[in-house]
Amino acid sequence: ESERIRGIGQERKRDNFGQLLFLKINTRKMMMMIGYFVRTRGLLVVGCIGLVALVIVQQIESATSKPSRQAKKLALAANKSCDKPILDACVTTLMVFGRRDVYLPQNSDEMVPHCQEEFDAEDCVKNFARKCLSAFERQVAGMLILGAGQVLRKRCNQEGTKEYLSHYKCIKKTIPQLHDAMDQLIYTLISISDEKDNDIKIPNSCCSFARFQELVNKIARAGCQDFDSKAEEYIGIKMVKGYVSDVLDLSCQGYDTNSDKCAKVKLPSGGFEWRNNTLVKLTNVKLPANKPNSVVWPFLNIFTNL
């Protein structure tokens, strides 16, 4: 079964969309230049995002029809329809957290269909972006899933599968709270996207992602430190932080949870609060209606409506 998992990963490397995941190697100098502008020009980060994203969208649109697996229901649906729930479902599948019905594989045999399903979800995002999103929306969506694709490929190779399975017990124990943390992030981004002051949207979004990252670390530490001392690093860094692409990390330089910048930001509660080493759902908070299951649409609304 480990050979099958490795085979899936090798096949995906031939996919042009997979090549997007290695853009950081080809654009290192440009990323350094953009980092300078982000640090010195503040909200000109939007223009910087567009510069890097232009490279991404050009590769998406120039992809050839190289042989690849037969995409399943989600990817096929995205070829035929532009209904927003399709993209939401695909990104939720790809990112795992926030997907309440997710089945966590317990052995190498179960990793094969798990990886196959997530690669199908990646195909779905690619198909939907080509068919349904504007040029700039494709750029932003491409950046959002850049990190998720990297995490997926690492988890679905032989060594990555072994590492994931070594932390299965902790992931299984903490995933309800990890879903809650994702819900908080989504609700927060929805509230930020509704703000009338465009100048605060990106800084507040950055601090929201920083809070999410910190909460994930706290959840893993509180739930697993007595039996899996490395779980916090795996879940918090190798999984969750990996979902935030290099471009987003660059855009949010200096916006860490304990930074002076985020200390000045009052974020919406997102319906949850950290109390006594657990994430508690608040009962007296009015939350936005029609919450999606993933961050993709709130994220697109923020970065494409400035």
PDB file of N, CA, C and O in Angstrom, residues 81-105:
ATOM      1  N   SER A  81     -20.515  23.261 -13.471  1.00  0.00           N
ATOM      2  CA  SER A  81     -21.326  24.211 -12.718  1.00  0.00           C
ATOM      3  C   SER A  81     -20.447  25.213 -11.985  1.00  0.00           C
ATOM      4  O   SER A  81     -19.328  24.893 -11.586  1.00  0.00           O
ATOM      5  N   CYS A  82     -20.977  26.423 -11.801  1.00  0.00           N
ATOM      6  CA  CYS A  82     -20.272  27.457 -11.045  1.00  0.00           C
ATOM      7  C   CYS A  82     -20.975  27.746  -9.723  1.00  0.00           C
ATOM      8  O   CYS A  82     -20.845  28.842  -9.171  1.00  0.00           O
ATOM      9  N   ASP A  83     -21.713  26.787  -9.208  1.00  0.00           N
ATOM     10  CA  ASP A  83     -22.363  26.965  -7.913  1.00  0.00           C
ATOM     11  C   ASP A  83     -21.300  27.103  -6.826  1.00  0.00           C
ATOM     12  O   ASP A  83     -20.394  26.264  -6.712  1.00  0.00           O
ATOM     13  N   LYS A  84     -21.420  28.129  -6.008  1.00  0.00           N
ATOM     14  CA  LYS A  84     -20.413  28.401  -4.980  1.00  0.00           C
ATOM     15  C   LYS A  84     -20.190  27.236  -4.015  1.00  0.00           C
ATOM     16  O   LYS A  84     -19.053  26.996  -3.593  1.00  0.00           O
ATOM     17  N   PRO A  85     -21.235  26.488  -3.625  1.00  0.00           N
ATOM     18  CA  PRO A  85     -20.997  25.376  -2.693  1.00  0.00           C
ATOM     19  C   PRO A  85     -20.030  24.322  -3.215  1.00  0.00           C
ATOM     20  O   PRO A  85     -19.413  23.606  -2.425  1.00  0.00           O
ATOM     21  N   ILE A  86     -19.870  24.223  -4.534  1.00  0.00           N
ATOM     22  CA  ILE A  86     -18.935  23.236  -5.084  1.00  0.00           C
ATOM     23  C   ILE A  86     -17.509  23.587  -4.679  1.00  0.00           C
ATOM     24  O   ILE A  86     -16.763  22.746  -4.161  1.00  0.00           O
ATOM     25  N   LEU A  87     -17.115  24.842  -4.893  1.00  0.00           N
ATOM     26  CA  LEU A  87     -15.762  25.254  -4.518  1.00  0.00           C
ATOM     27  C   LEU A  87     -15.569  25.154  -3.015  1.00  0.00           C
ATOM     28  O   LEU A  87     -14.516  24.714  -2.539  1.00  0.00           O
ATOM     29  N   ASP A  88     -16.587  25.529  -2.264  1.00  0.00           N
ATOM     30  CA  ASP A  88     -16.511  25.450  -0.805  1.00  0.00           C
ATOM     31  C   ASP A  88     -16.259  24.011  -0.360  1.00  0.00           C
ATOM     32  O   ASP A  88     -15.400  23.746   0.487  1.00  0.00           O
ATOM     33  N   ALA A  89     -16.988  23.061  -0.943  1.00  0.00           N
ATOM     34  CA  ALA A  89     -16.830  21.651  -0.575  1.00  0.00           C
ATOM     35  C   ALA A  89     -15.448  21.135  -0.950  1.00  0.00           C
ATOM     36  O   ALA A  89     -14.832  20.365  -0.198  1.00  0.00           O
ATOM     37  N   CYS A  90     -14.939  21.564  -2.098  1.00  0.00           N
ATOM     38  CA  CYS A  90     -13.626  21.098  -2.545  1.00  0.00           C
ATOM     39  C   CYS A  90     -12.518  21.588  -1.622  1.00  0.00           C
ATOM     40  O   CYS A  90     -11.628  20.826  -1.235  1.00  0.00           O
ATOM     41  N   VAL A  91     -12.554  22.871  -1.265  1.00  0.00           N
ATOM     42  CA  VAL A  91     -11.518  23.426  -0.394  1.00  0.00           C
ATOM     43  C   VAL A  91     -11.618  22.823   0.999  1.00  0.00           C
ATOM     44  O   VAL A  91     -10.600  22.543   1.644  1.00  0.00           O
ATOM     45  N   THR A  92     -12.838  22.584   1.486  1.00  0.00           N
ATOM     46  CA  THR A  92     -13.011  21.950   2.793  1.00  0.00           C
ATOM     47  C   THR A  92     -12.393  20.559   2.802  1.00  0.00           C
ATOM     48  O   THR A  92     -11.721  20.164   3.759  1.00  0.00           O
ATOM     49  N   THR A  93     -12.607  19.799   1.734  1.00  0.00           N
ATOM     50  CA  THR A  93     -12.015  18.464   1.631  1.00  0.00           C
ATOM     51  C   THR A  93     -10.496  18.543   1.611  1.00  0.00           C
ATOM     52  O   THR A  93      -9.802  17.757   2.263  1.00  0.00           O
ATOM     53  N   LEU A  94      -9.974  19.514   0.896  1.00  0.00           N
ATOM     54  CA  LEU A  94      -8.526  19.654   0.751  1.00  0.00           C
ATOM     55  C   LEU A  94      -7.861  20.053   2.062  1.00  0.00           C
ATOM     56  O   LEU A  94      -6.763  19.596   2.383  1.00  0.00           O
ATOM     57  N   MET A  95      -8.530  20.888   2.853  1.00  0.00           N
ATOM     58  CA  MET A  95      -7.920  21.411   4.080  1.00  0.00           C
ATOM     59  C   MET A  95      -8.282  20.616   5.335  1.00  0.00           C
ATOM     60  O   MET A  95      -7.726  20.871   6.402  1.00  0.00           O
ATOM     61  N   VAL A  96      -9.221  19.699   5.263  1.00  0.00           N
ATOM     62  CA  VAL A  96      -9.584  18.768   6.343  1.00  0.00           C
ATOM     63  C   VAL A  96     -10.302  19.464   7.499  1.00  0.00           C
ATOM     64  O   VAL A  96     -11.444  19.125   7.823  1.00  0.00           O
ATOM     65  N   PHE A  97      -9.651  20.432   8.150  1.00  0.00           N
ATOM     66  CA  PHE A  97     -10.253  21.051   9.326  1.00  0.00           C
ATOM     67  C   PHE A  97     -11.450  21.904   8.912  1.00  0.00           C
ATOM     68  O   PHE A  97     -11.376  22.700   7.985  1.00  0.00           O
ATOM     69  N   GLY A  98     -12.550  21.725   9.626  1.00  0.00           N
ATOM     70  CA  GLY A  98     -13.811  22.353   9.269  1.00  0.00           C
ATOM     71  C   GLY A  98     -14.756  21.375   8.596  1.00  0.00           C
ATOM     72  O   GLY A  98     -15.947  21.633   8.475  1.00  0.00           O
ATOM     73  N   ARG A  99     -14.239  20.237   8.188  1.00  0.00           N
ATOM     74  CA  ARG A  99     -15.050  19.198   7.550  1.00  0.00           C
ATOM     75  C   ARG A  99     -15.467  18.189   8.617  1.00  0.00           C
ATOM     76  O   ARG A  99     -14.732  17.268   8.957  1.00  0.00           O
ATOM     77  N   ARG A 100     -16.653  18.361   9.146  1.00  0.00           N
ATOM     78  CA  ARG A 100     -17.083  17.595  10.315  1.00  0.00           C
ATOM     79  C   ARG A 100     -17.234  16.104  10.039  1.00  0.00           C
ATOM     80  O   ARG A 100     -17.156  15.295  10.963  1.00  0.00           O
ATOM     81  N   ASP A 101     -17.466  15.729   8.793  1.00  0.00           N
ATOM     82  CA  ASP A 101     -17.660  14.309   8.489  1.00  0.00           C
ATOM     83  C   ASP A 101     -16.375  13.633   8.009  1.00  0.00           C
ATOM     84  O   ASP A 101     -16.414  12.524   7.475  1.00  0.00           O
ATOM     85  N   VAL A 102     -15.228  14.280   8.197  1.00  0.00           N
ATOM     86  CA  VAL A 102     -13.981  13.710   7.698  1.00  0.00           C
ATOM     87  C   VAL A 102     -13.673  12.396   8.412  1.00  0.00           C
ATOM     88  O   VAL A 102     -13.900  12.249   9.618  1.00  0.00           O
ATOM     89  N   TYR A 103     -13.196  11.416   7.645  1.00  0.00           N
ATOM     90  CA  TYR A 103     -12.732  10.161   8.231  1.00  0.00           C
ATOM     91  C   TYR A 103     -11.217  10.200   8.266  1.00  0.00           C
ATOM     92  O   TYR A 103     -10.560  10.406   7.238  1.00  0.00           O
ATOM     93  N   LEU A 104     -10.647  10.014   9.442  1.00  0.00           N
ATOM     94  CA  LEU A 104      -9.196  10.044   9.589  1.00  0.00           C
ATOM     95  C   LEU A 104      -8.636   8.640   9.380  1.00  0.00           C
ATOM     96  O   LEU A 104      -8.952   7.729  10.149  1.00  0.00           O
ATOM     97  N   PRO A 105      -7.829   8.432   8.346  1.00  0.00           N
ATOM     98  CA  PRO A 105      -7.272   7.102   8.098  1.00  0.00           C
ATOM     99  C   PRO A 105      -6.396   6.634   9.252  1.00  0.00           C
ATOM    100  O   PRO A 105      -5.650   7.412   9.839  1.00  0.00           O
TER     101      PRO A 105
END
